[in-house]
Amino acid sequence: MNDVITRIDQITGTGMLFLQNMTVLIITIVIGLIVGLFGLKLVRVWAAFMGFLLGAAAGGGIAAAAELPEMASVGVMLGAALLMAVLACIFYKVGIFFYMIFLVTGLCVLITKMSTLPVLGISLVLGLVVAVVTVKVFDPLVIIVTSISGGFMAGSAIVSMVGLGENLIAVIAVPLVLIILCMAVQFIMRSRQVGRRQEEKADEKKLQISRETEVEKARMLLDDDLDEEIIDDDYDSYDDEFAEDDLEDEPEFDTDEDLEADDDFRIIE
């Protein structure tokens, strides 16, 4: 009876371990595909994630230095983590700078499967170089790094899930295919986004030009109306002046004086 129970416990333990391993592999595949396919789209998420980790580490250091109680330490760590996550999400390029260091360093360690001090130092320097270059060339480098890390993560988990960990071709080919696929998808999405932005800018420019044209037409029409009014006013004022001058210059006609001055009239008399 004891042997049967022991055997059941062994089978159950093996099954639970298998399920745990499968769960971990599935989660790894999902996370890897999300990072690989939507690295640039979710750039603020990665920045906030990195800010959360840095804030938690900083809060832990402050709590340890101040020798705070356990609950107070947890509160300080959580508060610092949330604060840094929000700040990194707002200033996402700063968060991505540290995220690139973290991602490249971790990727180098995973690829080399070595965590010695020289490997960590070289990986850290490489991550720092990539992070600095990312600040200058943001979108393409974010796509490349996230595609490599996500594709490698998901591909390695798939290889382990199907039991091809000893097959060198599968170990190299599956992650490589996923890396290329993720990179292609991200660049296609970016090109479409850039195309939409250019179309929106073109539409805004056309609308602006149309408005300026309408305003110019309205201004020209208004100027023509003002010119016509000015001409009419000048013409009317000219007529009024001419009429007043005629009235002022018209000689007064005195019948008696004119008749007396007329020689013909005298002769008749």
PDB file of C-alpha atoms in Angstrom:
ATOM      1  CA  MET A   1       0.000   0.000   0.000  1.00  0.00           C
ATOM      2  CA  ASN A   2       2.802   2.360   0.866  1.00  0.00           C
ATOM      3  CA  ASP A   3       4.494   1.539  -2.409  1.00  0.00           C
ATOM      4  CA  VAL A   4       1.335   2.451  -4.330  1.00  0.00           C
ATOM      5  CA  ILE A   5       1.014   5.754  -2.495  1.00  0.00           C
ATOM      6  CA  THR A   6       4.659   6.509  -3.108  1.00  0.00           C
ATOM      7  CA  ARG A   7       4.247   5.748  -6.805  1.00  0.00           C
ATOM      8  CA  ILE A   8       1.166   8.013  -7.052  1.00  0.00           C
ATOM      9  CA  ASP A   9       3.060  10.792  -5.339  1.00  0.00           C
ATOM     10  CA  GLN A  10       5.910  10.407  -7.808  1.00  0.00           C
ATOM     11  CA  ILE A  11       3.553  10.486 -10.798  1.00  0.00           C
ATOM     12  CA  THR A  12       1.647  13.423  -9.365  1.00  0.00           C
ATOM     13  CA  GLY A  13       4.856  15.278  -8.606  1.00  0.00           C
ATOM     14  CA  THR A  14       6.155  14.644 -12.091  1.00  0.00           C
ATOM     15  CA  GLY A  15       2.880  15.780 -13.611  1.00  0.00           C
ATOM     16  CA  MET A  16       2.804  18.948 -11.519  1.00  0.00           C
ATOM     17  CA  LEU A  17       6.393  19.704 -12.433  1.00  0.00           C
ATOM     18  CA  PHE A  18       5.555  19.164 -16.116  1.00  0.00           C
ATOM     19  CA  LEU A  19       2.549  21.467 -15.863  1.00  0.00           C
ATOM     20  CA  GLN A  20       4.603  24.077 -14.094  1.00  0.00           C
ATOM     21  CA  ASN A  21       7.277  23.884 -16.750  1.00  0.00           C
ATOM     22  CA  MET A  22       4.649  24.049 -19.509  1.00  0.00           C
ATOM     23  CA  THR A  23       3.002  27.044 -17.848  1.00  0.00           C
ATOM     24  CA  VAL A  24       6.300  28.843 -17.557  1.00  0.00           C
ATOM     25  CA  LEU A  25       7.135  28.059 -21.201  1.00  0.00           C
ATOM     26  CA  ILE A  26       3.729  29.242 -22.437  1.00  0.00           C
ATOM     27  CA  ILE A  27       4.027  32.477 -20.459  1.00  0.00           C
ATOM     28  CA  THR A  28       7.535  32.949 -21.840  1.00  0.00           C
ATOM     29  CA  ILE A  29       6.311  32.423 -25.405  1.00  0.00           C
ATOM     30  CA  VAL A  30       3.456  34.899 -24.969  1.00  0.00           C
ATOM     31  CA  ILE A  31       5.689  37.552 -23.415  1.00  0.00           C
ATOM     32  CA  GLY A  32       8.353  37.007 -26.074  1.00  0.00           C
ATOM     33  CA  LEU A  33       5.850  37.414 -28.912  1.00  0.00           C
ATOM     34  CA  ILE A  34       4.378  40.530 -27.335  1.00  0.00           C
ATOM     35  CA  VAL A  35       7.835  42.078 -26.979  1.00  0.00           C
ATOM     36  CA  GLY A  36       8.897  40.978 -30.460  1.00  0.00           C
ATOM     37  CA  LEU A  37       5.765  41.993 -32.339  1.00  0.00           C
ATOM     38  CA  PHE A  38       4.762  45.139 -30.451  1.00  0.00           C
ATOM     39  CA  GLY A  39       8.049  46.458 -29.147  1.00  0.00           C
ATOM     40  CA  LEU A  40       7.670  49.931 -30.646  1.00  0.00           C
ATOM     41  CA  LYS A  41       3.910  50.115 -30.143  1.00  0.00           C
ATOM     42  CA  LEU A  42       4.199  49.428 -26.406  1.00  0.00           C
ATOM     43  CA  VAL A  43       7.274  51.568 -25.856  1.00  0.00           C
ATOM     44  CA  ARG A  44       5.671  53.443 -22.952  1.00  0.00           C
ATOM     45  CA  VAL A  45       4.769  50.142 -21.289  1.00  0.00           C
ATOM     46  CA  TRP A  46       8.381  48.965 -21.408  1.00  0.00           C
ATOM     47  CA  ALA A  47       9.547  52.335 -20.100  1.00  0.00           C
ATOM     48  CA  ALA A  48       7.057  52.155 -17.218  1.00  0.00           C
ATOM     49  CA  PHE A  49       8.118  48.570 -16.480  1.00  0.00           C
ATOM     50  CA  MET A  50      11.752  49.621 -16.302  1.00  0.00           C
ATOM     51  CA  GLY A  51      10.857  52.592 -14.136  1.00  0.00           C
ATOM     52  CA  PHE A  52       8.955  50.270 -11.792  1.00  0.00           C
ATOM     53  CA  LEU A  53      11.996  48.017 -11.386  1.00  0.00           C
ATOM     54  CA  LEU A  54      14.367  50.937 -10.838  1.00  0.00           C
ATOM     55  CA  GLY A  55      11.985  52.541  -8.366  1.00  0.00           C
ATOM     56  CA  ALA A  56      11.602  49.313  -6.424  1.00  0.00           C
ATOM     57  CA  ALA A  57      15.372  48.903  -6.262  1.00  0.00           C
ATOM     58  CA  ALA A  58      15.863  52.509  -5.161  1.00  0.00           C
ATOM     59  CA  GLY A  59      13.110  52.199  -2.556  1.00  0.00           C
ATOM     60  CA  GLY A  60      14.639  48.999  -1.235  1.00  0.00           C
ATOM     61  CA  GLY A  61      18.013  50.690  -0.927  1.00  0.00           C
ATOM     62  CA  ILE A  62      16.517  53.642   0.940  1.00  0.00           C
ATOM     63  CA  ALA A  63      14.583  51.363   3.277  1.00  0.00           C
ATOM     64  CA  ALA A  64      17.685  49.268   4.001  1.00  0.00           C
ATOM     65  CA  ALA A  65      19.807  52.358   4.637  1.00  0.00           C
ATOM     66  CA  ALA A  66      17.183  53.800   6.971  1.00  0.00           C
ATOM     67  CA  GLU A  67      16.681  50.405   8.682  1.00  0.00           C
ATOM     68  CA  LEU A  68      12.903  50.650   8.363  1.00  0.00           C
ATOM     69  CA  PRO A  69      10.551  47.900   9.547  1.00  0.00           C
ATOM     70  CA  GLU A  70       9.374  45.280   7.084  1.00  0.00           C
ATOM     71  CA  MET A  71       5.967  46.817   6.316  1.00  0.00           C
ATOM     72  CA  ALA A  72       7.438  50.289   6.049  1.00  0.00           C
ATOM     73  CA  SER A  73      10.108  48.959   3.688  1.00  0.00           C
ATOM     74  CA  VAL A  74       7.451  47.385   1.477  1.00  0.00           C
ATOM     75  CA  GLY A  75       5.531  50.666   1.419  1.00  0.00           C
ATOM     76  CA  VAL A  76       8.610  52.676   0.493  1.00  0.00           C
ATOM     77  CA  MET A  77       9.541  50.226  -2.255  1.00  0.00           C
ATOM     78  CA  LEU A  78       6.019  50.193  -3.694  1.00  0.00           C
ATOM     79  CA  GLY A  79       5.684  53.968  -3.548  1.00  0.00           C
ATOM     80  CA  ALA A  80       9.049  54.541  -5.206  1.00  0.00           C
ATOM     81  CA  ALA A  81       8.284  51.903  -7.835  1.00  0.00           C
ATOM     82  CA  LEU A  82       4.928  53.472  -8.755  1.00  0.00           C
ATOM     83  CA  LEU A  83       6.399  56.970  -8.824  1.00  0.00           C
ATOM     84  CA  MET A  84       9.264  55.937 -11.078  1.00  0.00           C
ATOM     85  CA  ALA A  85       6.875  53.987 -13.330  1.00  0.00           C
ATOM     86  CA  VAL A  86       4.710  57.069 -13.858  1.00  0.00           C
ATOM     87  CA  LEU A  87       7.719  59.314 -14.508  1.00  0.00           C
ATOM     88  CA  ALA A  88       9.254  56.789 -16.903  1.00  0.00           C
ATOM     89  CA  CYS A  89       5.965  56.520 -18.777  1.00  0.00           C
ATOM     90  CA  ILE A  90       5.792  60.306 -19.175  1.00  0.00           C
ATOM     91  CA  PHE A  91       9.480  60.708 -20.073  1.00  0.00           C
ATOM     92  CA  TYR A  92       9.518  57.435 -21.954  1.00  0.00           C
ATOM     93  CA  LYS A  93      12.794  58.004 -23.789  1.00  0.00           C
ATOM     94  CA  VAL A  94      14.641  58.089 -20.475  1.00  0.00           C
ATOM     95  CA  GLY A  95      12.879  54.893 -19.437  1.00  0.00           C
ATOM     96  CA  ILE A  96      13.723  53.241 -22.754  1.00  0.00           C
ATOM     97  CA  PHE A  97      17.372  54.207 -22.258  1.00  0.00           C
ATOM     98  CA  PHE A  98      17.557  52.069 -19.106  1.00  0.00           C
ATOM     99  CA  TYR A  99      15.283  49.442 -20.627  1.00  0.00           C
ATOM    100  CA  MET A 100      17.727  48.952 -23.499  1.00  0.00           C
ATOM    101  CA  ILE A 101      20.589  48.471 -21.069  1.00  0.00           C
ATOM    102  CA  PHE A 102      18.542  45.894 -19.167  1.00  0.00           C
ATOM    103  CA  LEU A 103      17.323  44.133 -22.321  1.00  0.00           C
ATOM    104  CA  VAL A 104      20.663  43.921 -24.130  1.00  0.00           C
ATOM    105  CA  THR A 105      22.513  42.815 -20.996  1.00  0.00           C
ATOM    106  CA  GLY A 106      19.969  40.099 -20.248  1.00  0.00           C
ATOM    107  CA  LEU A 107      19.942  38.968 -23.871  1.00  0.00           C
ATOM    108  CA  CYS A 108      23.741  38.609 -23.935  1.00  0.00           C
ATOM    109  CA  VAL A 109      23.646  36.546 -20.748  1.00  0.00           C
ATOM    110  CA  LEU A 110      20.895  34.299 -22.166  1.00  0.00           C
ATOM    111  CA  ILE A 111      22.723  33.760 -25.446  1.00  0.00           C
ATOM    112  CA  THR A 112      26.096  33.028 -23.871  1.00  0.00           C
ATOM    113  CA  LYS A 113      24.528  31.149 -20.937  1.00  0.00           C
ATOM    114  CA  MET A 114      27.279  32.603 -18.771  1.00  0.00           C
ATOM    115  CA  SER A 115      26.903  34.946 -15.830  1.00  0.00           C
ATOM    116  CA  THR A 116      30.533  35.482 -14.980  1.00  0.00           C
ATOM    117  CA  LEU A 117      31.810  38.934 -14.118  1.00  0.00           C
ATOM    118  CA  PRO A 118      33.630  39.519 -17.459  1.00  0.00           C
ATOM    119  CA  VAL A 119      30.531  38.491 -19.420  1.00  0.00           C
ATOM    120  CA  LEU A 120      28.328  40.745 -17.306  1.00  0.00           C
ATOM    121  CA  GLY A 121      30.757  43.633 -17.757  1.00  0.00           C
ATOM    122  CA  ILE A 122      30.908  43.241 -21.542  1.00  0.00           C
ATOM    123  CA  SER A 123      27.145  42.824 -21.737  1.00  0.00           C
ATOM    124  CA  LEU A 124      26.602  45.940 -19.657  1.00  0.00           C
ATOM    125  CA  VAL A 125      28.940  48.004 -21.845  1.00  0.00           C
ATOM    126  CA  LEU A 126      27.210  46.719 -24.986  1.00  0.00           C
ATOM    127  CA  GLY A 127      23.831  47.562 -23.497  1.00  0.00           C
ATOM    128  CA  LEU A 128      25.033  51.060 -22.647  1.00  0.00           C
ATOM    129  CA  VAL A 129      26.277  51.592 -26.208  1.00  0.00           C
ATOM    130  CA  VAL A 130      22.965  50.403 -27.660  1.00  0.00           C
ATOM    131  CA  ALA A 131      21.043  52.637 -25.243  1.00  0.00           C
ATOM    132  CA  VAL A 132      23.069  55.710 -26.269  1.00  0.00           C
ATOM    133  CA  VAL A 133      22.558  54.970 -29.969  1.00  0.00           C
ATOM    134  CA  THR A 134      18.834  54.400 -29.342  1.00  0.00           C
ATOM    135  CA  VAL A 135      18.495  57.996 -28.160  1.00  0.00           C
ATOM    136  CA  LYS A 136      19.765  59.145 -31.578  1.00  0.00           C
ATOM    137  CA  VAL A 137      18.040  56.520 -33.751  1.00  0.00           C
ATOM    138  CA  PHE A 138      14.981  55.695 -31.695  1.00  0.00           C
ATOM    139  CA  ASP A 139      12.361  53.828 -33.723  1.00  0.00           C
ATOM    140  CA  PRO A 140      14.542  51.520 -35.861  1.00  0.00           C
ATOM    141  CA  LEU A 141      16.784  50.477 -32.992  1.00  0.00           C
ATOM    142  CA  VAL A 142      13.853  49.834 -30.649  1.00  0.00           C
ATOM    143  CA  ILE A 143      12.344  47.617 -33.333  1.00  0.00           C
ATOM    144  CA  ILE A 144      15.586  45.708 -33.881  1.00  0.00           C
ATOM    145  CA  VAL A 145      16.389  45.136 -30.210  1.00  0.00           C
ATOM    146  CA  THR A 146      12.847  44.183 -29.170  1.00  0.00           C
ATOM    147  CA  SER A 147      12.485  41.877 -32.179  1.00  0.00           C
ATOM    148  CA  ILE A 148      15.739  40.096 -31.343  1.00  0.00           C
ATOM    149  CA  SER A 149      14.966  39.747 -27.645  1.00  0.00           C
ATOM    150  CA  GLY A 150      11.327  38.777 -28.094  1.00  0.00           C
ATOM    151  CA  GLY A 151      11.996  36.394 -30.967  1.00  0.00           C
ATOM    152  CA  PHE A 152      14.842  34.712 -29.147  1.00  0.00           C
ATOM    153  CA  MET A 153      12.794  34.358 -25.967  1.00  0.00           C
ATOM    154  CA  ALA A 154       9.770  32.893 -27.710  1.00  0.00           C
ATOM    155  CA  GLY A 155      11.834  30.686 -30.042  1.00  0.00           C
ATOM    156  CA  SER A 156      13.883  29.202 -27.212  1.00  0.00           C
ATOM    157  CA  ALA A 157      10.730  28.451 -25.230  1.00  0.00           C
ATOM    158  CA  ILE A 158       9.128  26.761 -28.246  1.00  0.00           C
ATOM    159  CA  VAL A 159      12.220  24.614 -28.784  1.00  0.00           C
ATOM    160  CA  SER A 160      12.162  23.534 -25.134  1.00  0.00           C
ATOM    161  CA  MET A 161       8.419  22.861 -25.255  1.00  0.00           C
ATOM    162  CA  VAL A 162       8.630  20.510 -28.242  1.00  0.00           C
ATOM    163  CA  GLY A 163      11.702  18.762 -26.816  1.00  0.00           C
ATOM    164  CA  LEU A 164      14.244  19.870 -29.421  1.00  0.00           C
ATOM    165  CA  GLY A 165      16.695  21.403 -26.985  1.00  0.00           C
ATOM    166  CA  GLU A 166      19.436  19.034 -28.112  1.00  0.00           C
ATOM    167  CA  ASN A 167      18.905  19.745 -31.816  1.00  0.00           C
ATOM    168  CA  LEU A 168      21.358  22.492 -32.774  1.00  0.00           C
ATOM    169  CA  ILE A 169      19.550  23.333 -36.032  1.00  0.00           C
ATOM    170  CA  ALA A 170      16.233  23.805 -34.219  1.00  0.00           C
ATOM    171  CA  VAL A 171      17.889  25.823 -31.468  1.00  0.00           C
ATOM    172  CA  ILE A 172      19.260  28.253 -34.059  1.00  0.00           C
ATOM    173  CA  ALA A 173      16.548  28.162 -36.753  1.00  0.00           C
ATOM    174  CA  VAL A 174      13.376  28.617 -34.672  1.00  0.00           C
ATOM    175  CA  PRO A 175      14.506  31.765 -32.804  1.00  0.00           C
ATOM    176  CA  LEU A 176      16.030  33.170 -36.008  1.00  0.00           C
ATOM    177  CA  VAL A 177      12.769  32.716 -37.925  1.00  0.00           C
ATOM    178  CA  LEU A 178      10.798  34.372 -35.146  1.00  0.00           C
ATOM    179  CA  ILE A 179      13.284  37.248 -34.960  1.00  0.00           C
ATOM    180  CA  ILE A 180      12.960  37.905 -38.703  1.00  0.00           C
ATOM    181  CA  LEU A 181       9.162  37.606 -38.520  1.00  0.00           C
ATOM    182  CA  CYS A 182       8.887  39.997 -35.578  1.00  0.00           C
ATOM    183  CA  MET A 183      11.216  42.503 -37.195  1.00  0.00           C
ATOM    184  CA  ALA A 184       9.321  42.410 -40.493  1.00  0.00           C
ATOM    185  CA  VAL A 185       5.961  42.881 -38.766  1.00  0.00           C
ATOM    186  CA  GLN A 186       7.201  45.814 -36.716  1.00  0.00           C
ATOM    187  CA  PHE A 187       8.779  47.595 -39.679  1.00  0.00           C
ATOM    188  CA  ILE A 188       5.605  47.092 -41.729  1.00  0.00           C
ATOM    189  CA  MET A 189       3.473  48.541 -38.939  1.00  0.00           C
ATOM    190  CA  ARG A 190       5.867  51.459 -38.580  1.00  0.00           C
ATOM    191  CA  SER A 191       5.834  52.190 -42.317  1.00  0.00           C
ATOM    192  CA  ARG A 192       2.033  52.183 -42.328  1.00  0.00           C
ATOM    193  CA  GLN A 193       1.971  54.486 -39.331  1.00  0.00           C
ATOM    194  CA  VAL A 194       4.422  56.851 -40.996  1.00  0.00           C
ATOM    195  CA  GLY A 195       2.296  56.722 -44.166  1.00  0.00           C
ATOM    196  CA  ARG A 196      -0.829  57.634 -42.214  1.00  0.00           C
ATOM    197  CA  ARG A 197       0.984  60.499 -40.539  1.00  0.00           C
ATOM    198  CA  GLN A 198       2.166  61.812 -43.892  1.00  0.00           C
ATOM    199  CA  GLU A 199      -1.365  61.566 -45.291  1.00  0.00           C
ATOM    200  CA  GLU A 200      -2.728  63.432 -42.284  1.00  0.00           C
ATOM    201  CA  LYS A 201      -0.098  66.137 -42.679  1.00  0.00           C
ATOM    202  CA  ALA A 202      -0.867  66.358 -46.409  1.00  0.00           C
ATOM    203  CA  ASP A 203      -4.592  66.680 -45.688  1.00  0.00           C
ATOM    204  CA  GLU A 204      -3.912  69.366 -43.087  1.00  0.00           C
ATOM    205  CA  LYS A 205      -1.686  71.211 -45.572  1.00  0.00           C
ATOM    206  CA  LYS A 206      -4.362  71.014 -48.268  1.00  0.00           C
ATOM    207  CA  LEU A 207      -6.984  72.260 -45.832  1.00  0.00           C
ATOM    208  CA  GLN A 208      -4.719  75.095 -44.764  1.00  0.00           C
ATOM    209  CA  ILE A 209      -4.029  76.052 -48.381  1.00  0.00           C
ATOM    210  CA  SER A 210      -7.755  75.904 -49.147  1.00  0.00           C
ATOM    211  CA  ARG A 211      -8.521  78.160 -46.195  1.00  0.00           C
ATOM    212  CA  GLU A 212      -5.796  80.593 -47.209  1.00  0.00           C
ATOM    213  CA  THR A 213      -7.176  80.618 -50.752  1.00  0.00           C
ATOM    214  CA  GLU A 214     -10.687  81.333 -49.521  1.00  0.00           C
ATOM    215  CA  VAL A 215      -9.396  84.086 -47.243  1.00  0.00           C
ATOM    216  CA  GLU A 216      -7.410  85.583 -50.125  1.00  0.00           C
ATOM    217  CA  LYS A 217     -10.473  85.500 -52.396  1.00  0.00           C
ATOM    218  CA  ALA A 218     -12.578  87.140 -49.720  1.00  0.00           C
ATOM    219  CA  ARG A 219      -9.889  89.776 -49.156  1.00  0.00           C
ATOM    220  CA  MET A 220      -9.634  90.520 -52.890  1.00  0.00           C
ATOM    221  CA  LEU A 221     -13.409  90.771 -53.158  1.00  0.00           C
ATOM    222  CA  LEU A 222     -13.491  93.120 -50.196  1.00  0.00           C
ATOM    223  CA  ASP A 223     -10.713  95.216 -51.700  1.00  0.00           C
ATOM    224  CA  ASP A 224     -12.642  95.456 -54.998  1.00  0.00           C
ATOM    225  CA  ASP A 225     -15.771  96.595 -53.160  1.00  0.00           C
ATOM    226  CA  LEU A 226     -13.773  99.182 -51.229  1.00  0.00           C
ATOM    227  CA  ASP A 227     -12.183 100.459 -54.467  1.00  0.00           C
ATOM    228  CA  GLU A 228     -15.591 100.801 -56.103  1.00  0.00           C
ATOM    229  CA  GLU A 229     -16.955 102.683 -53.105  1.00  0.00           C
ATOM    230  CA  ILE A 230     -13.948 104.992 -53.123  1.00  0.00           C
ATOM    231  CA  ILE A 231     -14.384 105.679 -56.857  1.00  0.00           C
ATOM    232  CA  ASP A 232     -18.087 106.382 -56.398  1.00  0.00           C
ATOM    233  CA  ASP A 233     -17.394 108.691 -53.493  1.00  0.00           C
ATOM    234  CA  ASP A 234     -14.751 110.564 -55.481  1.00  0.00           C
ATOM    235  CA  TYR A 235     -17.096 110.878 -58.450  1.00  0.00           C
ATOM    236  CA  ASP A 236     -19.953 112.166 -56.309  1.00  0.00           C
ATOM    237  CA  SER A 237     -17.721 114.641 -54.517  1.00  0.00           C
ATOM    238  CA  TYR A 238     -16.364 115.803 -57.913  1.00  0.00           C
ATOM    239  CA  ASP A 239     -19.895 116.386 -59.214  1.00  0.00           C
ATOM    240  CA  ASP A 240     -20.835 118.285 -56.084  1.00  0.00           C
ATOM    241  CA  GLU A 241     -17.753 120.500 -56.338  1.00  0.00           C
ATOM    242  CA  PHE A 242     -18.375 121.092 -60.023  1.00  0.00           C
ATOM    243  CA  ALA A 243     -21.965 122.056 -59.368  1.00  0.00           C
ATOM    244  CA  GLU A 244     -20.994 124.428 -56.561  1.00  0.00           C
ATOM    245  CA  ASP A 245     -18.331 126.052 -58.741  1.00  0.00           C
ATOM    246  CA  ASP A 246     -20.844 126.585 -61.542  1.00  0.00           C
ATOM    247  CA  LEU A 247     -23.266 128.155 -59.135  1.00  0.00           C
ATOM    248  CA  GLU A 248     -20.601 130.407 -57.660  1.00  0.00           C
ATOM    249  CA  ASP A 249     -19.165 131.472 -61.041  1.00  0.00           C
ATOM    250  CA  GLU A 250     -22.520 132.109 -62.722  1.00  0.00           C
ATOM    251  CA  PRO A 251     -22.807 135.913 -63.279  1.00  0.00           C
ATOM    252  CA  GLU A 252     -25.723 137.762 -61.744  1.00  0.00           C
ATOM    253  CA  PHE A 253     -28.080 139.096 -64.408  1.00  0.00           C
ATOM    254  CA  ASP A 254     -29.351 142.660 -63.832  1.00  0.00           C
ATOM    255  CA  THR A 255     -31.907 143.606 -66.492  1.00  0.00           C
ATOM    256  CA  ASP A 256     -31.841 147.368 -66.096  1.00  0.00           C
ATOM    257  CA  GLU A 257     -28.070 147.766 -66.156  1.00  0.00           C
ATOM    258  CA  ASP A 258     -27.696 145.458 -69.119  1.00  0.00           C
ATOM    259  CA  LEU A 259     -30.371 147.289 -71.092  1.00  0.00           C
ATOM    260  CA  GLU A 260     -28.844 150.652 -70.312  1.00  0.00           C
ATOM    261  CA  ALA A 261     -25.445 149.432 -71.342  1.00  0.00           C
ATOM    262  CA  ASP A 262     -26.786 148.077 -74.582  1.00  0.00           C
ATOM    263  CA  ASP A 263     -26.174 150.547 -77.413  1.00  0.00           C
ATOM    264  CA  ASP A 264     -28.879 149.064 -79.584  1.00  0.00           C
ATOM    265  CA  PHE A 265     -31.394 149.735 -76.907  1.00  0.00           C
ATOM    266  CA  ARG A 266     -30.274 153.387 -76.694  1.00  0.00           C
ATOM    267  CA  ILE A 267     -30.659 153.829 -80.433  1.00  0.00           C
ATOM    268  CA  ILE A 268     -34.158 152.493 -80.265  1.00  0.00           C
ATOM    269  CA  GLU A 269     -34.900 155.002 -77.548  1.00  0.00           C
TER     270      GLU A 269
END
